[in-house]
C-alpha positions as a printed Julia matrix, in Angstrom:
245×3 Matrix{Float64}:
 -28.93   -5.19  24.85
 -27.9    -8.12  27.03
 -24.25   -7.28  26.42
 -24.78   -3.68  27.47
 -26.74   -4.83  30.52
 -23.86   -7.11  31.5
 -21.49   -4.2   31.05
 -23.59   -1.94  33.28
 -23.76   -4.62  35.97
 -20.04   -5.29  35.64
 -19.11   -1.62  35.92
 -21.14   -1.33  39.11
 -19.47   -4.37  40.67
 -15.97   -4.13  39.25
 -14.61   -2.08  42.15
 -15.91   -4.68  44.6
 -14.28   -7.53  42.66
 -10.74   -6.18  42.65
  -9.11   -2.73  42.51
  -6.43   -4.26  40.25
  -9.02   -5.5   37.75
 -10.72   -2.09  37.83
  -7.4    -0.44  37.0
  -6.86   -2.8   34.07
 -10.45   -2.23  32.86
  -9.82    1.52  32.73
  -6.83    0.96  30.41
  -8.96   -0.79  27.77
 -10.03    1.44  24.82
 -13.76    2.21  24.93
 -14.64    0.21  21.81
 -13.13   -2.96  23.31
 -14.71   -2.74  26.78
 -17.74   -4.96  26.02
 -15.6    -7.76  24.55
 -13.24   -7.48  27.5
 -16.14   -7.94  29.93
 -17.58  -10.95  28.13
 -14.17  -12.6   28.0
 -13.38  -11.85  31.64
 -16.67  -13.46  32.67
 -15.58  -16.8   31.16
 -14.91  -18.93  34.23
 -11.84  -20.88  35.26
 -12.39  -24.48  36.34
 -13.53  -24.77  39.96
 -10.71  -24.88  42.46
  -8.14  -23.39  40.07
  -6.06  -20.41  41.21
  -5.51  -18.53  37.96
  -2.26  -17.0   39.25
  -0.81  -20.5   39.71
  -1.69  -22.17  36.38
   1.9   -21.68  35.17
   4.6   -22.46  37.72
   8.13  -21.06  37.63
  10.68  -23.62  36.57
  14.44  -23.35  36.52
  15.67  -20.75  34.03
  19.02  -19.94  32.45
  20.95  -17.44  34.57
  20.89  -13.88  33.29
  22.49  -11.91  31.77
  23.67  -13.7   28.65
  25.77  -11.27  26.61
  25.65  -11.97  22.88
  29.27  -10.89  22.38
  30.58  -13.21  25.11
  31.23  -16.74  23.85
  31.68  -17.92  27.43
  28.14  -16.75  28.22
  26.79  -18.74  25.25
  28.57  -21.87  26.43
  27.4   -21.45  30.01
  23.78  -20.8   28.9
  23.81  -23.85  26.63
  25.06  -26.07  29.48
  22.42  -24.68  31.84
  19.7   -25.35  29.27
  20.99  -28.92  28.9
  20.83  -29.39  32.67
  17.22  -28.15  32.72
  16.06  -30.5   29.95
  17.94  -33.5   31.33
  16.09  -33.13  34.64
  12.63  -33.32  33.04
  10.65  -36.61  32.74
  11.02  -38.66  29.55
   7.3   -38.41  28.75
   7.01  -34.62  29.16
   6.33  -32.08  26.43
   8.83  -29.34  25.55
   7.28  -26.28  23.91
   9.3   -23.43  22.42
   7.52  -20.17  21.56
   8.51  -16.83  20.1
   7.06  -13.6   18.77
   8.53  -11.36  16.09
   7.83   -7.82  14.86
   9.01   -6.04  11.74
   9.07   -2.34  12.66
   7.16    0.33  10.79
   8.99    1.62   7.71
   9.78    5.32   8.04
   8.39    7.46   5.22
   6.17    4.66   3.89
   2.62    3.63   4.72
   3.97    0.46   6.32
   2.79   -0.31   9.89
   4.57   -2.79  12.15
   3.84   -6.45  11.39
   3.73   -9.11  14.09
   3.96  -12.9   13.98
   4.07  -15.85  16.39
   5.76  -19.25  16.15
   5.75  -22.44  18.21
   7.26  -25.93  18.32
   5.89  -28.82  20.39
   8.28  -31.7   21.08
   7.95  -35.03  22.88
  10.09  -38.15  22.92
   8.88  -40.59  20.28
   6.65  -37.97  18.63
   7.24  -35.91  15.5
   7.55  -32.2   16.26
   4.43  -30.07  15.81
   5.21  -26.62  14.43
   3.2   -23.61  13.4
   3.11  -19.85  12.9
   0.42  -17.18  13.02
   0.16  -13.77  11.4
  -0.96  -11.16  13.96
  -1.01   -7.96  11.93
  -0.24   -4.61  13.51
   0.64   -5.66  17.06
   3.61   -5.43  19.39
   6.11   -8.07  20.47
   4.35   -8.98  23.73
   1.16   -9.83  21.83
   3.24  -12.07  19.56
   4.91  -13.83  22.5
   1.64  -14.49  24.34
  -0.24  -15.6   21.23
   2.56  -18.02  20.41
   1.87  -19.8   23.71
  -1.88  -19.74  23.07
  -1.4   -21.31  19.63
   0.81  -24.04  21.09
  -1.77  -24.76  23.8
  -4.53  -25.01  21.21
  -2.52  -27.59  19.23
  -1.64  -29.44  22.43
  -5.33  -29.67  23.42
  -5.87  -32.28  20.69
  -3.49  -34.62  22.51
  -4.89  -33.92  25.97
  -7.55  -36.69  26.07
  -4.98  -39.43  25.4
  -2.31  -38.21  27.84
  -1.97  -39.35  31.44
  -2.85  -37.09  34.35
   0.2   -35.27  35.7
   2.0   -35.01  32.34
   4.44  -32.12  32.52
   4.5   -29.42  29.84
   7.69  -27.32  29.89
   7.38  -24.03  28.02
  10.59  -22.25  26.99
  10.39  -18.55  26.16
  13.08  -15.94  25.55
  10.7   -13.16  26.67
  11.17  -11.93  30.24
   7.87  -10.07  30.03
   5.9   -13.16  29.0
   7.58  -15.27  31.67
   6.65  -12.72  34.34
   3.13  -12.06  33.02
   2.2   -15.73  33.35
   4.01  -16.66  36.57
   3.79  -13.54  38.75
   0.59  -13.35  40.87
  -1.35  -10.1   40.6
   0.75   -8.62  37.8
  -1.46   -6.12  35.93
  -0.68   -4.6   32.54
  -2.47   -3.71  29.32
  -1.95   -7.36  28.32
  -3.95   -8.66  31.29
  -6.89   -9.98  29.24
  -4.54  -11.84  26.89
  -2.7   -13.27  29.9
  -6.0   -14.43  31.4
  -7.04  -16.04  28.09
  -3.77  -17.96  28.06
  -4.23  -19.08  31.65
  -7.77  -20.27  30.89
  -6.64  -22.36  27.93
  -4.08  -24.05  30.15
  -6.39  -24.42  33.16
  -8.98  -26.41  31.23
  -6.35  -29.0   30.28
  -6.4   -30.49  33.77
  -4.11  -33.44  33.03
  -1.15  -31.16  32.41
   1.26  -29.44  34.77
   2.61  -26.31  33.07
   6.12  -25.12  33.89
   7.67  -21.94  32.47
  11.39  -21.43  31.76
  13.3   -18.43  30.47
  16.07  -19.07  27.95
  18.23  -16.64  25.96
  17.6   -15.92  22.3
  19.97  -16.24  19.36
  22.67  -18.5   20.75
  24.82  -19.34  17.76
  27.02  -22.08  16.34
  27.61  -25.15  18.48
  25.63  -23.55  21.34
  22.44  -23.07  19.34
  19.18  -24.16  21.04
  17.45  -25.71  18.04
  13.87  -25.39  19.3
  14.34  -21.7   19.96
  16.01  -21.08  16.61
  13.14  -22.85  14.84
  10.39  -20.76  16.49
  12.33  -17.59  15.79
  12.26  -18.43  12.07
   8.57  -19.37  12.18
   7.61  -16.13  13.95
   9.69  -14.03  11.55
   8.16  -15.78   8.54
   4.62  -15.16   9.85
   5.36  -11.47  10.49
   7.02  -11.07   7.1
   4.15  -12.8    5.28
   1.64  -10.37   6.77
   3.59   -7.42   5.38
   2.76   -8.59   1.87
  -0.67  -10.04   2.6
  -3.8    -8.63   0.99
  -5.53   -9.03   4.38
  -3.83   -5.91   5.68
  -4.85   -3.63   2.83
């Protein structure tokens, strides 16, 4: 009853809060509306502008054509310049999502997975993957960042205030979702969840970077290649999991 009462109050006030939020609310399927409301009522820390939790860092110049070796070399050098300009005690996080498409003619829905790697000088890498079931690639990309933030939260109490966390993603959509103020889409609630996780870790300064995927050979970006494998493994494992049956 209390949930339904909150929903009724929220629906009355939602237009006053923000036309953009109202538009996003209308996109949510009916059965998910109550959960969406309860989640959206979870506050950000006082004084935090949710649109500014993730700042835009320097990214590799686009486009990077996979068939052009010169593009691979240029992208690799640009990535090296980005990482060499970051502080020695910062974190570098690589994230990725992966989806195996539905199999035509078989009762085989798409399967989604997420992967992440957390690196820091003098620290062993922290890696992980998560099965996400029947979801699309943007869900996988955003959840990969959430999973990395959750693992990072265990280190938060011991880190100094102002520690930089550089997040590298090969998803333009994810980069824009998290760094562009007022950007509304059907992923808005997931974006806001991700922002909240980051906002409550007040010692950290989060910086987003776009990097290309699947650079090969001597120009491979190892962190990105690792998360690609982790995300693919998680998506593939769900295809054969009993949880989906």
